mmCIF file of C-alpha atoms and ligand atoms in Angstrom:
data_model
loop_
_atom_site.group_PDB
_atom_site.id
_atom_site.type_symbol
_atom_site.label_atom_id
_atom_site.label_comp_id
_atom_site.label_asym_id
_atom_site.label_seq_id
_atom_site.Cartn_x
_atom_site.Cartn_y
_atom_site.Cartn_z
ATOM 1 C CA UNK A 10 -6.068 -13.232 24.318
ATOM 2 C CA UNK A 11 -2.974 -12.448 22.308
ATOM 3 C CA UNK A 12 -3.185 -10.889 18.846
ATOM 4 C CA UNK A 13 -1.799 -13.177 16.168
ATOM 5 C CA UNK A 14 0.505 -11.337 13.784
ATOM 6 C CA UNK A 15 1.822 -13.155 10.731
ATOM 7 C CA UNK A 16 5.080 -11.960 9.165
ATOM 8 C CA UNK A 17 5.600 -12.508 5.437
ATOM 9 C CA UNK A 18 9.110 -11.195 4.713
ATOM 10 C CA UNK A 19 9.036 -12.160 1.020
ATOM 11 C CA UNK A 20 11.846 -11.387 -1.413
ATOM 12 C CA UNK A 21 14.663 -8.910 -2.074
ATOM 13 C CA UNK A 22 14.783 -6.210 0.594
ATOM 14 C CA UNK A 23 11.560 -7.612 2.122
ATOM 15 C CA UNK A 24 13.293 -9.728 4.808
ATOM 16 C CA UNK A 25 15.681 -6.851 5.627
ATOM 17 C CA UNK A 26 12.933 -4.311 6.270
ATOM 18 C CA UNK A 27 10.562 -6.767 7.979
ATOM 19 C CA UNK A 28 13.304 -7.758 10.440
ATOM 20 C CA UNK A 29 13.586 -4.134 11.575
ATOM 21 C CA UNK A 30 9.827 -3.579 11.578
ATOM 22 C CA UNK A 31 9.262 -6.729 13.655
ATOM 23 C CA UNK A 32 11.791 -5.455 16.210
ATOM 24 C CA UNK A 33 9.863 -2.181 16.384
ATOM 25 C CA UNK A 34 6.599 -4.093 16.785
ATOM 26 C CA UNK A 35 8.041 -6.166 19.646
ATOM 27 C CA UNK A 36 9.318 -3.034 21.381
ATOM 28 C CA UNK A 37 5.991 -1.211 21.010
ATOM 29 C CA UNK A 38 4.103 -4.287 22.254
ATOM 30 C CA UNK A 39 6.413 -4.465 25.290
ATOM 31 C CA UNK A 40 6.163 -0.800 26.060
ATOM 32 C CA UNK A 41 2.348 -0.652 25.777
ATOM 33 C CA UNK A 42 1.634 -4.111 27.246
ATOM 34 C CA UNK A 43 0.098 -5.450 24.042
ATOM 35 C CA UNK A 44 -0.122 -9.204 23.980
ATOM 36 C CA UNK A 45 1.093 -10.366 20.563
ATOM 37 C CA UNK A 46 2.131 -13.682 19.092
ATOM 38 C CA UNK A 47 4.383 -13.471 16.026
ATOM 39 C CA UNK A 48 4.750 -16.186 13.426
ATOM 40 C CA UNK A 49 6.311 -16.289 9.971
ATOM 41 C CA UNK A 50 5.427 -17.839 6.605
ATOM 42 C CA UNK A 51 6.528 -17.773 2.968
ATOM 43 C CA UNK A 52 4.939 -15.659 0.253
ATOM 44 C CA UNK A 53 6.168 -14.797 -3.243
ATOM 45 C CA UNK A 54 9.396 -15.970 -4.849
ATOM 46 C CA UNK A 55 10.715 -17.633 -1.713
ATOM 47 C CA UNK A 56 7.493 -19.634 -1.488
ATOM 48 C CA UNK A 57 7.860 -20.696 -5.127
ATOM 49 C CA UNK A 58 11.402 -21.876 -4.397
ATOM 50 C CA UNK A 59 10.497 -23.722 -1.198
ATOM 51 C CA UNK A 60 6.985 -24.997 -1.936
ATOM 52 C CA UNK A 61 6.397 -24.564 -5.682
ATOM 53 C CA UNK A 62 3.552 -22.139 -5.001
ATOM 54 C CA UNK A 63 3.648 -18.351 -4.427
ATOM 55 C CA UNK A 64 0.809 -18.581 -1.861
ATOM 56 C CA UNK A 65 1.115 -22.094 -0.399
ATOM 57 C CA UNK A 66 -1.644 -23.709 1.693
ATOM 58 C CA UNK A 67 0.324 -23.323 4.961
ATOM 59 C CA UNK A 68 0.651 -19.576 4.354
ATOM 60 C CA UNK A 69 -2.999 -19.367 3.443
ATOM 61 C CA UNK A 70 -4.036 -21.084 6.659
ATOM 62 C CA UNK A 71 -1.754 -18.917 8.798
ATOM 63 C CA UNK A 72 -3.024 -15.760 7.062
ATOM 64 C CA UNK A 73 -6.645 -16.705 7.620
ATOM 65 C CA UNK A 74 -5.998 -17.385 11.307
ATOM 66 C CA UNK A 75 -4.006 -14.190 11.898
ATOM 67 C CA UNK A 76 -5.478 -10.966 13.243
ATOM 68 C CA UNK A 77 -3.095 -8.986 11.059
ATOM 69 C CA UNK A 78 -0.356 -9.651 8.523
ATOM 70 C CA UNK A 79 2.878 -7.711 8.029
ATOM 71 C CA UNK A 80 4.440 -8.176 4.618
ATOM 72 C CA UNK A 81 7.756 -7.069 3.094
ATOM 73 C CA UNK A 82 7.722 -7.308 -0.667
ATOM 74 C CA UNK A 83 7.647 -9.970 -3.345
ATOM 75 C CA UNK A 84 9.186 -10.499 -6.754
ATOM 76 C CA UNK A 85 12.549 -10.206 -8.418
ATOM 77 C CA UNK A 86 14.514 -10.951 -11.580
ATOM 78 C CA UNK A 87 14.873 -14.627 -10.653
ATOM 79 C CA UNK A 88 11.159 -15.201 -11.275
ATOM 80 C CA UNK A 89 10.527 -12.629 -14.023
ATOM 81 C CA UNK A 90 10.435 -15.266 -16.756
ATOM 82 C CA UNK A 91 7.467 -17.113 -15.222
ATOM 83 C CA UNK A 92 3.988 -16.848 -16.757
ATOM 84 C CA UNK A 93 1.584 -14.473 -14.958
ATOM 85 C CA UNK A 94 -0.300 -17.111 -12.921
ATOM 86 C CA UNK A 95 2.936 -18.523 -11.465
ATOM 87 C CA UNK A 96 4.751 -15.316 -10.572
ATOM 88 C CA UNK A 97 5.572 -14.124 -7.015
ATOM 89 C CA UNK A 98 3.321 -11.085 -7.564
ATOM 90 C CA UNK A 99 0.409 -13.447 -8.126
ATOM 91 C CA UNK A 100 0.923 -14.716 -4.580
ATOM 92 C CA UNK A 101 0.357 -11.193 -3.302
ATOM 93 C CA UNK A 102 -2.741 -10.758 -5.459
ATOM 94 C CA UNK A 103 -4.058 -14.092 -4.224
ATOM 95 C CA UNK A 104 -3.645 -13.268 -0.537
ATOM 96 C CA UNK A 105 -5.355 -9.898 -1.076
ATOM 97 C CA UNK A 106 -8.292 -11.623 -2.770
ATOM 98 C CA UNK A 107 -8.379 -14.538 -0.315
ATOM 99 C CA UNK A 108 -8.627 -12.218 2.693
ATOM 100 C CA UNK A 109 -11.017 -9.875 0.834
ATOM 101 C CA UNK A 110 -8.714 -6.899 1.429
ATOM 102 C CA UNK A 111 -10.549 -4.517 -0.878
ATOM 103 C CA UNK A 112 -9.573 -1.263 0.845
ATOM 104 C CA UNK A 113 -5.993 -0.109 0.412
ATOM 105 C CA UNK A 114 -5.002 2.993 2.386
ATOM 106 C CA UNK A 115 -1.813 4.633 1.178
ATOM 107 C CA UNK A 116 -0.998 7.803 3.109
ATOM 108 C CA UNK A 117 1.476 10.222 1.564
ATOM 109 C CA UNK A 118 2.707 12.309 4.439
ATOM 110 C CA UNK A 119 5.704 14.585 4.321
ATOM 111 C CA UNK A 120 7.924 14.504 7.363
ATOM 112 C CA UNK A 121 9.121 18.132 7.474
ATOM 113 C CA UNK A 122 12.690 16.932 8.066
ATOM 114 C CA UNK A 123 12.613 15.421 4.575
ATOM 115 C CA UNK A 124 11.385 18.433 2.602
ATOM 116 C CA UNK A 125 14.762 18.617 0.861
ATOM 117 C CA UNK A 126 14.538 14.971 -0.236
ATOM 118 C CA UNK A 127 11.293 15.563 -2.127
ATOM 119 C CA UNK A 128 11.596 15.880 -5.871
ATOM 120 C CA UNK A 129 9.328 18.938 -5.655
ATOM 121 C CA UNK A 130 10.187 22.355 -4.264
ATOM 122 C CA UNK A 131 9.860 22.538 -0.469
ATOM 123 C CA UNK A 132 6.963 25.046 -0.550
ATOM 124 C CA UNK A 133 4.894 22.710 -2.752
ATOM 125 C CA UNK A 134 5.152 19.818 -0.305
ATOM 126 C CA UNK A 135 5.382 21.510 3.113
ATOM 127 C CA UNK A 136 2.567 20.036 5.232
ATOM 128 C CA UNK A 137 1.603 17.488 2.569
ATOM 129 C CA UNK A 138 -0.911 14.958 3.906
ATOM 130 C CA UNK A 139 -2.815 12.950 1.293
ATOM 131 C CA UNK A 140 -4.633 9.655 1.746
ATOM 132 C CA UNK A 141 -4.990 7.510 -1.348
ATOM 133 C CA UNK A 142 -7.813 4.984 -1.026
ATOM 134 C CA UNK A 143 -7.150 2.366 -3.671
ATOM 135 C CA UNK A 144 -9.583 -0.424 -4.546
ATOM 136 C CA UNK A 145 -7.474 -3.567 -4.228
ATOM 137 C CA UNK A 146 -9.376 -6.723 -5.161
ATOM 138 C CA UNK A 147 -11.077 -5.792 -8.415
ATOM 139 C CA UNK A 148 -10.646 -3.777 -11.580
ATOM 140 C CA UNK A 149 -8.304 -4.727 -14.381
ATOM 141 C CA UNK A 150 -6.029 -6.664 -12.003
ATOM 142 C CA UNK A 151 -8.694 -9.321 -11.486
ATOM 143 C CA UNK A 152 -11.140 -8.930 -14.403
ATOM 144 C CA UNK A 153 -11.940 -11.970 -16.527
ATOM 145 C CA UNK A 154 -11.443 -12.882 -19.289
ATOM 146 C CA UNK A 155 -7.707 -12.357 -19.378
ATOM 147 C CA UNK A 156 -4.799 -13.972 -21.124
ATOM 148 C CA UNK A 157 -2.745 -14.175 -24.265
ATOM 149 C CA UNK A 158 -4.256 -16.042 -27.217
ATOM 150 C CA UNK A 159 -3.542 -16.604 -30.868
ATOM 151 C CA UNK A 160 -5.537 -14.826 -33.529
ATOM 152 C CA UNK A 161 -6.634 -16.405 -36.794
ATOM 153 C CA UNK A 162 -3.869 -14.594 -38.652
ATOM 154 C CA UNK A 163 -1.335 -16.344 -36.416
ATOM 155 C CA UNK A 164 -0.228 -13.373 -34.324
ATOM 156 C CA UNK A 165 -0.820 -13.336 -30.581
ATOM 157 C CA UNK A 166 -3.012 -10.906 -28.669
ATOM 158 C CA UNK A 167 -2.898 -10.082 -24.964
ATOM 159 C CA UNK A 168 -6.031 -8.927 -23.156
ATOM 160 C CA UNK A 169 -7.336 -7.974 -19.728
ATOM 161 C CA UNK A 170 -10.759 -6.884 -18.627
ATOM 162 C CA UNK A 171 -11.483 -3.761 -16.649
ATOM 163 C CA UNK A 172 -14.686 -4.290 -14.709
ATOM 164 C CA UNK A 173 -16.258 -3.126 -11.462
ATOM 165 C CA UNK A 174 -19.616 -4.103 -10.002
ATOM 166 C CA UNK A 175 -21.778 -1.548 -8.214
ATOM 167 C CA UNK A 176 -21.183 -3.375 -4.920
ATOM 168 C CA UNK A 177 -17.415 -3.158 -5.329
ATOM 169 C CA UNK A 178 -17.556 0.550 -6.106
ATOM 170 C CA UNK A 179 -19.953 1.247 -3.283
ATOM 171 C CA UNK A 180 -17.832 -0.315 -0.554
ATOM 172 C CA UNK A 181 -14.613 1.437 -1.570
ATOM 173 C CA UNK A 182 -16.498 4.740 -1.874
ATOM 174 C CA UNK A 183 -17.845 4.293 1.649
ATOM 175 C CA UNK A 184 -14.356 3.617 2.964
ATOM 176 C CA UNK A 185 -13.141 6.806 1.276
ATOM 177 C CA UNK A 186 -15.955 8.948 2.698
ATOM 178 C CA UNK A 187 -15.541 7.468 6.184
ATOM 179 C CA UNK A 188 -11.800 8.134 5.930
ATOM 180 C CA UNK A 189 -12.411 11.737 4.844
ATOM 181 C CA UNK A 190 -14.635 12.292 7.899
ATOM 182 C CA UNK A 191 -11.619 11.670 10.107
ATOM 183 C CA UNK A 192 -9.562 14.118 8.035
ATOM 184 C CA UNK A 193 -10.453 17.247 6.042
ATOM 185 C CA UNK A 194 -13.841 16.016 4.727
ATOM 186 C CA UNK A 195 -12.850 16.098 1.073
ATOM 187 C CA UNK A 196 -12.840 13.237 -1.440
ATOM 188 C CA UNK A 197 -11.542 13.424 -4.999
ATOM 189 C CA UNK A 198 -12.626 10.431 -7.069
ATOM 190 C CA UNK A 199 -10.198 9.683 -9.878
ATOM 191 C CA UNK A 200 -11.452 7.927 -13.016
ATOM 192 C CA UNK A 201 -11.388 7.922 -16.799
ATOM 193 C CA UNK A 202 -15.106 8.510 -17.223
ATOM 194 C CA UNK A 203 -14.578 10.413 -20.460
ATOM 195 C CA UNK A 204 -13.553 7.160 -22.155
ATOM 196 C CA UNK A 205 -14.220 4.004 -20.112
ATOM 197 C CA UNK A 206 -17.748 2.751 -19.369
ATOM 198 C CA UNK A 207 -16.549 0.982 -16.228
ATOM 199 C CA UNK A 208 -15.506 4.305 -14.749
ATOM 200 C CA UNK A 209 -18.682 6.028 -15.940
ATOM 201 C CA UNK A 210 -20.466 3.580 -13.635
ATOM 202 C CA UNK A 211 -17.778 4.241 -10.993
ATOM 203 C CA UNK A 212 -18.563 7.964 -11.083
ATOM 204 C CA UNK A 213 -22.309 7.390 -10.900
ATOM 205 C CA UNK A 214 -22.052 5.046 -7.897
ATOM 206 C CA UNK A 215 -19.599 7.331 -6.058
ATOM 207 C CA UNK A 216 -22.113 10.193 -6.551
ATOM 208 C CA UNK A 217 -24.876 8.033 -5.128
ATOM 209 C CA UNK A 218 -22.858 7.098 -2.044
ATOM 210 C CA UNK A 219 -21.877 10.769 -1.614
ATOM 211 C CA UNK A 220 -25.526 11.668 -1.077
ATOM 212 C CA UNK A 221 -25.274 9.840 2.278
ATOM 213 C CA UNK A 222 -22.280 11.976 3.233
ATOM 214 C CA UNK A 223 -23.515 15.529 2.776
ATOM 215 C CA UNK A 224 -20.783 16.759 5.133
ATOM 216 C CA UNK A 225 -18.053 15.494 2.789
ATOM 217 C CA UNK A 226 -17.154 17.458 -0.323
ATOM 218 C CA UNK A 227 -16.840 15.294 -3.446
ATOM 219 C CA UNK A 228 -15.000 16.193 -6.637
ATOM 220 C CA UNK A 229 -14.081 14.130 -9.702
ATOM 221 C CA UNK A 230 -10.907 14.174 -11.744
ATOM 222 C CA UNK A 231 -9.686 12.274 -14.783
ATOM 223 C CA UNK A 232 -6.648 10.171 -14.014
ATOM 224 C CA UNK A 233 -4.346 11.896 -16.511
ATOM 225 C CA UNK A 234 -5.108 15.255 -14.940
ATOM 226 C CA UNK A 235 -4.747 13.760 -11.438
ATOM 227 C CA UNK A 236 -1.235 12.551 -12.256
ATOM 228 C CA UNK A 237 -0.399 16.059 -13.414
ATOM 229 C CA UNK A 238 -2.061 17.783 -10.431
ATOM 230 C CA UNK A 239 -0.178 15.538 -7.988
ATOM 231 C CA UNK A 240 3.105 16.995 -9.128
ATOM 232 C CA UNK A 241 1.757 20.500 -9.845
ATOM 233 C CA UNK A 242 -0.088 21.263 -6.619
ATOM 234 C CA UNK A 243 -0.307 18.135 -4.453
ATOM 235 C CA UNK A 244 -1.682 19.893 -1.381
ATOM 236 C CA UNK A 245 -5.049 20.445 -3.101
ATOM 237 C CA UNK A 246 -5.893 16.789 -2.261
ATOM 238 C CA UNK A 247 -7.223 15.312 0.959
ATOM 239 C CA UNK A 248 -8.576 11.827 0.156
ATOM 240 C CA UNK A 249 -8.188 10.377 -3.340
ATOM 241 C CA UNK A 250 -10.367 7.354 -4.126
ATOM 242 C CA UNK A 251 -9.636 5.333 -7.217
ATOM 243 C CA UNK A 252 -9.487 1.890 -8.814
ATOM 244 C CA UNK A 253 -6.766 -0.705 -8.518
ATOM 245 C CA UNK A 254 -4.459 0.224 -11.416
ATOM 246 C CA UNK A 255 -4.807 4.004 -11.180
ATOM 247 C CA UNK A 256 -4.212 3.761 -7.410
ATOM 248 C CA UNK A 257 -1.066 1.705 -7.939
ATOM 249 C CA UNK A 258 0.385 4.324 -10.257
ATOM 250 C CA UNK A 259 -0.724 7.420 -8.353
ATOM 251 C CA UNK A 260 0.594 6.091 -5.031
ATOM 252 C CA UNK A 261 4.113 5.653 -6.410
ATOM 253 C CA UNK A 262 3.899 9.222 -7.723
ATOM 254 C CA UNK A 263 2.698 10.497 -4.361
ATOM 255 C CA UNK A 264 5.501 8.556 -2.662
ATOM 256 C CA UNK A 265 8.174 10.577 -4.354
ATOM 257 C CA UNK A 266 6.631 13.802 -3.076
ATOM 258 C CA UNK A 267 7.418 12.635 0.455
ATOM 259 C CA UNK A 268 11.089 12.158 -0.331
ATOM 260 C CA UNK A 269 11.253 8.465 -1.178
ATOM 261 C CA UNK A 270 9.139 5.427 -1.853
ATOM 262 C CA UNK A 271 11.018 4.042 1.140
ATOM 263 C CA UNK A 272 8.805 6.229 3.363
ATOM 264 C CA UNK A 273 5.323 5.102 2.266
ATOM 265 C CA UNK A 274 3.384 2.559 4.350
ATOM 266 C CA UNK A 275 0.063 0.967 3.491
ATOM 267 C CA UNK A 276 -2.853 -0.881 5.014
ATOM 268 C CA UNK A 277 -5.043 -3.298 3.061
ATOM 269 C CA UNK A 278 -8.290 -3.833 4.928
ATOM 270 C CA UNK A 279 -11.305 -6.106 4.774
ATOM 271 C CA UNK A 280 -14.799 -5.132 5.880
ATOM 272 C CA UNK A 281 -13.920 -5.735 9.539
ATOM 273 C CA UNK A 282 -10.570 -4.728 10.901
ATOM 274 C CA UNK A 283 -8.376 -7.486 9.613
ATOM 275 C CA UNK A 284 -5.557 -6.166 7.529
ATOM 276 C CA UNK A 285 -2.375 -6.793 5.636
ATOM 277 C CA UNK A 286 0.245 -4.116 6.116
ATOM 278 C CA UNK A 287 3.104 -3.515 3.733
ATOM 279 C CA UNK A 288 5.377 -0.811 2.402
ATOM 280 C CA UNK A 289 4.258 0.593 -0.961
ATOM 281 C CA UNK A 290 7.652 -0.188 -2.482
ATOM 282 C CA UNK A 291 8.781 -3.441 -4.044
ATOM 283 C CA UNK A 292 11.654 -5.827 -3.473
ATOM 284 C CA UNK A 293 14.244 -3.385 -4.867
ATOM 285 C CA UNK A 294 16.570 -6.000 -6.390
ATOM 286 C CA UNK A 295 19.107 -3.267 -7.189
ATOM 287 C CA UNK A 296 19.879 -2.732 -3.480
ATOM 288 C CA UNK A 297 18.836 -6.077 -1.932
ATOM 289 C CA UNK A 298 21.273 -7.707 0.485
ATOM 290 C CA UNK A 299 23.357 -4.559 0.908
ATOM 291 C CA UNK A 300 21.826 -3.036 4.037
ATOM 292 C CA UNK A 301 20.789 0.015 2.014
ATOM 293 C CA UNK A 302 17.001 -0.316 2.172
ATOM 294 C CA UNK A 303 15.005 2.259 4.070
ATOM 295 C CA UNK A 304 12.967 0.314 6.660
ATOM 296 C CA UNK A 305 10.753 3.277 7.623
ATOM 297 C CA UNK A 306 7.895 2.450 5.191
ATOM 298 C CA UNK A 307 7.591 -0.982 6.819
ATOM 299 C CA UNK A 308 8.026 0.431 10.325
ATOM 300 C CA UNK A 309 5.268 2.968 9.601
ATOM 301 C CA UNK A 310 3.157 0.054 8.313
ATOM 302 C CA UNK A 311 3.502 -1.455 11.807
ATOM 303 C CA UNK A 312 2.035 1.776 13.178
ATOM 304 C CA UNK A 313 -0.924 1.381 10.804
ATOM 305 C CA UNK A 314 -1.317 -2.245 11.931
ATOM 306 C CA UNK A 315 -1.490 -1.200 15.575
ATOM 307 C CA UNK A 316 -3.957 1.570 14.772
ATOM 308 C CA UNK A 317 -6.335 -0.220 12.385
ATOM 309 C CA UNK A 318 -6.244 -3.905 13.332
ATOM 310 C CA UNK A 319 -5.348 -3.788 17.032
ATOM 311 C CA UNK A 320 -7.005 -0.489 17.953
ATOM 312 C CA UNK A 321 -3.857 0.630 19.797
ATOM 313 C CA UNK A 322 -3.429 4.161 18.510
ATOM 314 C CA UNK A 323 -1.216 5.187 21.445
ATOM 315 C CA UNK A 324 1.361 2.612 20.322
ATOM 316 C CA UNK A 325 0.955 3.695 16.700
ATOM 317 C CA UNK A 326 1.520 7.319 17.701
ATOM 318 C CA UNK A 327 4.633 6.326 19.648
ATOM 319 C CA UNK A 328 6.142 4.648 16.577
ATOM 320 C CA UNK A 329 5.399 7.650 14.364
ATOM 321 C CA UNK A 330 6.896 9.972 16.986
ATOM 322 C CA UNK A 331 9.987 7.745 17.196
ATOM 323 C CA UNK A 332 10.416 7.881 13.406
ATOM 324 C CA UNK A 333 10.197 11.649 13.542
ATOM 325 C CA UNK A 334 12.730 11.773 16.391
ATOM 326 C CA UNK A 335 15.177 9.643 14.439
ATOM 327 C CA UNK A 336 14.809 11.925 11.417
ATOM 328 C CA UNK A 337 15.337 14.919 13.724
ATOM 329 C CA UNK A 338 18.645 13.398 14.743
ATOM 330 C CA UNK A 339 19.649 13.415 11.080
ATOM 331 C CA UNK A 340 19.660 9.651 10.518
ATOM 332 C CA UNK A 341 19.194 8.906 6.824
ATOM 333 C CA UNK A 342 19.323 5.855 4.589
ATOM 334 C CA UNK A 343 20.698 6.531 1.112
ATOM 335 C CA UNK A 344 17.318 7.155 -0.539
ATOM 336 C CA UNK A 345 16.571 10.146 1.731
ATOM 337 C CA UNK A 346 20.114 11.387 2.338
ATOM 338 C CA UNK A 347 21.160 14.845 1.303
ATOM 339 C CA UNK A 348 24.228 15.069 -0.912
ATOM 340 C CA UNK A 349 27.333 14.468 1.202
ATOM 341 C CA UNK A 350 25.244 13.576 4.275
ATOM 342 C CA UNK A 351 25.927 10.618 6.541
ATOM 343 C CA UNK A 352 24.148 7.430 5.480
ATOM 344 C CA UNK A 353 23.084 4.709 7.931
ATOM 345 C CA UNK A 354 22.242 1.068 7.227
ATOM 346 C CA UNK A 355 18.827 -0.567 7.333
ATOM 347 C CA UNK A 356 19.695 -2.085 10.685
ATOM 348 C CA UNK A 357 21.048 1.129 12.208
ATOM 349 C CA UNK A 358 17.878 2.932 11.187
ATOM 350 C CA UNK A 359 15.701 0.180 12.656
ATOM 351 C CA UNK A 360 17.636 0.079 15.921
ATOM 352 C CA UNK A 361 17.445 3.846 16.257
ATOM 353 C CA UNK A 362 13.643 3.711 15.988
ATOM 354 C CA UNK A 363 13.465 0.874 18.547
ATOM 355 C CA UNK A 364 15.577 2.886 20.977
ATOM 356 C CA UNK A 365 13.439 5.989 20.473
ATOM 357 C CA UNK A 366 10.170 4.330 21.442
ATOM 358 C CA UNK A 367 9.375 5.605 24.883
HETATM 359 P P1 NAD B 5 10.760 -1.128 -6.361
HETATM 360 O O1 NAD B 5 9.821 -0.359 -5.511
HETATM 361 O O2 NAD B 5 11.201 -2.441 -5.844
HETATM 362 O O3 NAD B 5 12.062 -0.248 -6.646
HETATM 363 C C1 NAD B 5 12.013 0.991 -7.343
HETATM 364 C C2 NAD B 5 13.220 1.831 -6.942
HETATM 365 O O4 NAD B 5 13.029 2.320 -5.616
HETATM 366 C C3 NAD B 5 14.530 1.075 -6.930
HETATM 367 O O5 NAD B 5 15.571 1.922 -7.379
HETATM 368 C C4 NAD B 5 14.740 0.723 -5.480
HETATM 369 O O6 NAD B 5 16.084 0.585 -5.082
HETATM 370 C C5 NAD B 5 14.085 1.914 -4.771
HETATM 371 N N1 NAD B 5 13.526 1.510 -3.483
HETATM 372 C C6 NAD B 5 12.411 0.783 -3.279
HETATM 373 N N2 NAD B 5 12.217 0.568 -1.973
HETATM 374 C C7 NAD B 5 13.227 1.170 -1.324
HETATM 375 C C8 NAD B 5 13.585 1.290 0.050
HETATM 376 N N3 NAD B 5 12.860 0.750 1.037
HETATM 377 N N4 NAD B 5 14.706 1.971 0.357
HETATM 378 C C9 NAD B 5 15.457 2.536 -0.605
HETATM 379 N N5 NAD B 5 15.166 2.457 -1.916
HETATM 380 C C10 NAD B 5 14.067 1.771 -2.285
HETATM 381 O O7 NAD B 5 10.051 -1.306 -7.782
HETATM 382 P P2 NAD B 5 10.503 -2.129 -9.089
HETATM 383 O O8 NAD B 5 11.974 -2.011 -9.264
HETATM 384 O O9 NAD B 5 9.601 -1.689 -10.147
HETATM 385 O O10 NAD B 5 10.137 -3.640 -8.753
HETATM 386 C C11 NAD B 5 11.061 -4.604 -8.256
HETATM 387 C C12 NAD B 5 10.324 -5.894 -7.929
HETATM 388 O O11 NAD B 5 9.419 -5.673 -6.847
HETATM 389 C C13 NAD B 5 9.458 -6.422 -9.065
HETATM 390 O O12 NAD B 5 9.562 -7.824 -9.047
HETATM 391 C C14 NAD B 5 8.057 -5.982 -8.714
HETATM 392 O O13 NAD B 5 7.056 -6.779 -9.243
HETATM 393 C C15 NAD B 5 8.091 -6.084 -7.230
HETATM 394 N N6 NAD B 5 7.147 -5.211 -6.518
HETATM 395 C C16 NAD B 5 6.568 -5.749 -5.410
HETATM 396 C C17 NAD B 5 5.729 -4.971 -4.638
HETATM 397 C C18 NAD B 5 5.125 -5.567 -3.434
HETATM 398 O O14 NAD B 5 5.540 -6.619 -3.003
HETATM 399 N N7 NAD B 5 4.145 -4.952 -2.829
HETATM 400 C C19 NAD B 5 5.523 -3.622 -4.970
HETATM 401 C C20 NAD B 5 6.143 -3.100 -6.113
HETATM 402 C C21 NAD B 5 6.978 -3.906 -6.882
HETATM 403 C C1 IPM B 6 1.950 -2.715 -5.059
HETATM 404 C C2 IPM B 6 2.614 -3.589 -6.104
HETATM 405 C C3 IPM B 6 1.680 -4.715 -6.493
HETATM 406 C C4 IPM B 6 0.456 -4.092 -7.152
HETATM 407 C C5 IPM B 6 2.270 -5.805 -7.401
HETATM 408 C C6 IPM B 6 3.586 -6.320 -6.915
HETATM 409 C C7 IPM B 6 1.297 -6.946 -7.566
HETATM 410 O O1 IPM B 6 3.016 -2.821 -7.190
HETATM 411 O O2 IPM B 6 1.541 -3.248 -4.014
HETATM 412 O O3 IPM B 6 1.881 -1.501 -5.253
HETATM 413 O O4 IPM B 6 0.492 -3.760 -8.349
HETATM 414 O O5 IPM B 6 -0.551 -3.955 -6.471
HETATM 415 MN MN1 MN B 7 2.872 -0.650 -6.863
#
């Protein structure tokens, strides 16, 4: 039976990078005799424009039926004036919740060829290999009550609620410990347990789960310190587990250590092996439509899709090797180029990866 893969190109540079990543997926499927069936649907701003809904019913149905989803990015200035519930970003939050994709894996891996592109000194990032495990369907992103209301004195007040249940903390902690077992057996849980009750509970539950993983070393760190440590000595980390908002912020920080946010893929997983795969970056309106976007984060997301949802690690490895080979040849999009170096387009980069898959 063929694996159903749904493409959600989205907005801005999304369609540009997904086009290249889909070509890589087709090539890898061909090369490794993987039976796939690709289809496409609208999510985000384009879905608002075409259907009046950022996550329309047809997309929802296709997403539920798919074995895996590959997304580009959503959002852009055109829709920035909309209220929170109607924005393109809400479409992304809705699909994550709808598919119960609570576990977001965001690997920050330095390709040695890009050491010079990192904003940190080469010796600080050489060999960098961090996995951020971000909780994705709870926390302050989803907590109720939320909104903007008017106070008695006439001024308005905005509010969100930061909450986590024990069950939600437990399942993300388990994912982090299981992930660490396949790596260096170390988990650092990042919280704000010196101030926020919700993360005091987080810390307690993570400790409890840790007792079932005596082979994994657990440490705790406050989020402010973690942000600092990530740029001071990033190689001290193996797996970082954290809540939705902290994980969003720390993964963009970690991205820059690898040279560019254009290099960071992600997998958002449910309790089985269904997943949504997307680059960590956004729709980059400043470079959209110009062929400047780095497609490698999305291409590396295809590798994660093959590994986690389709169980085809040999094809995933081949894509990662092809990316490395292309970097070896000196191909660079603008975001990872060295000063004065030759810059290739999104399409040239994508085609080079396709050709390198052997
Ligand atoms: P962004 O990630 O889109 O862009 C930040 C900077 O990084 C920009 O200078 C951009 O040009 C650059 N950049 C990003 N991806 C790149 C790539 N592949 N190649 C080269 N350069 C790249 O973040 P932003 O500007 O804060 O947000 C823009 C829009 O994207 C907003 O509407 C935001 O809500 C949305 N967004 C969506 C997602 C998502 O869909 N998962 C993620 C983040 C932001
Ligand atoms: C990300 C993005 C999203 C998030 C937005 C667009 C909803 O920043 O995937 O990192 O905050 O989760
Ligand atoms: Mn983000």
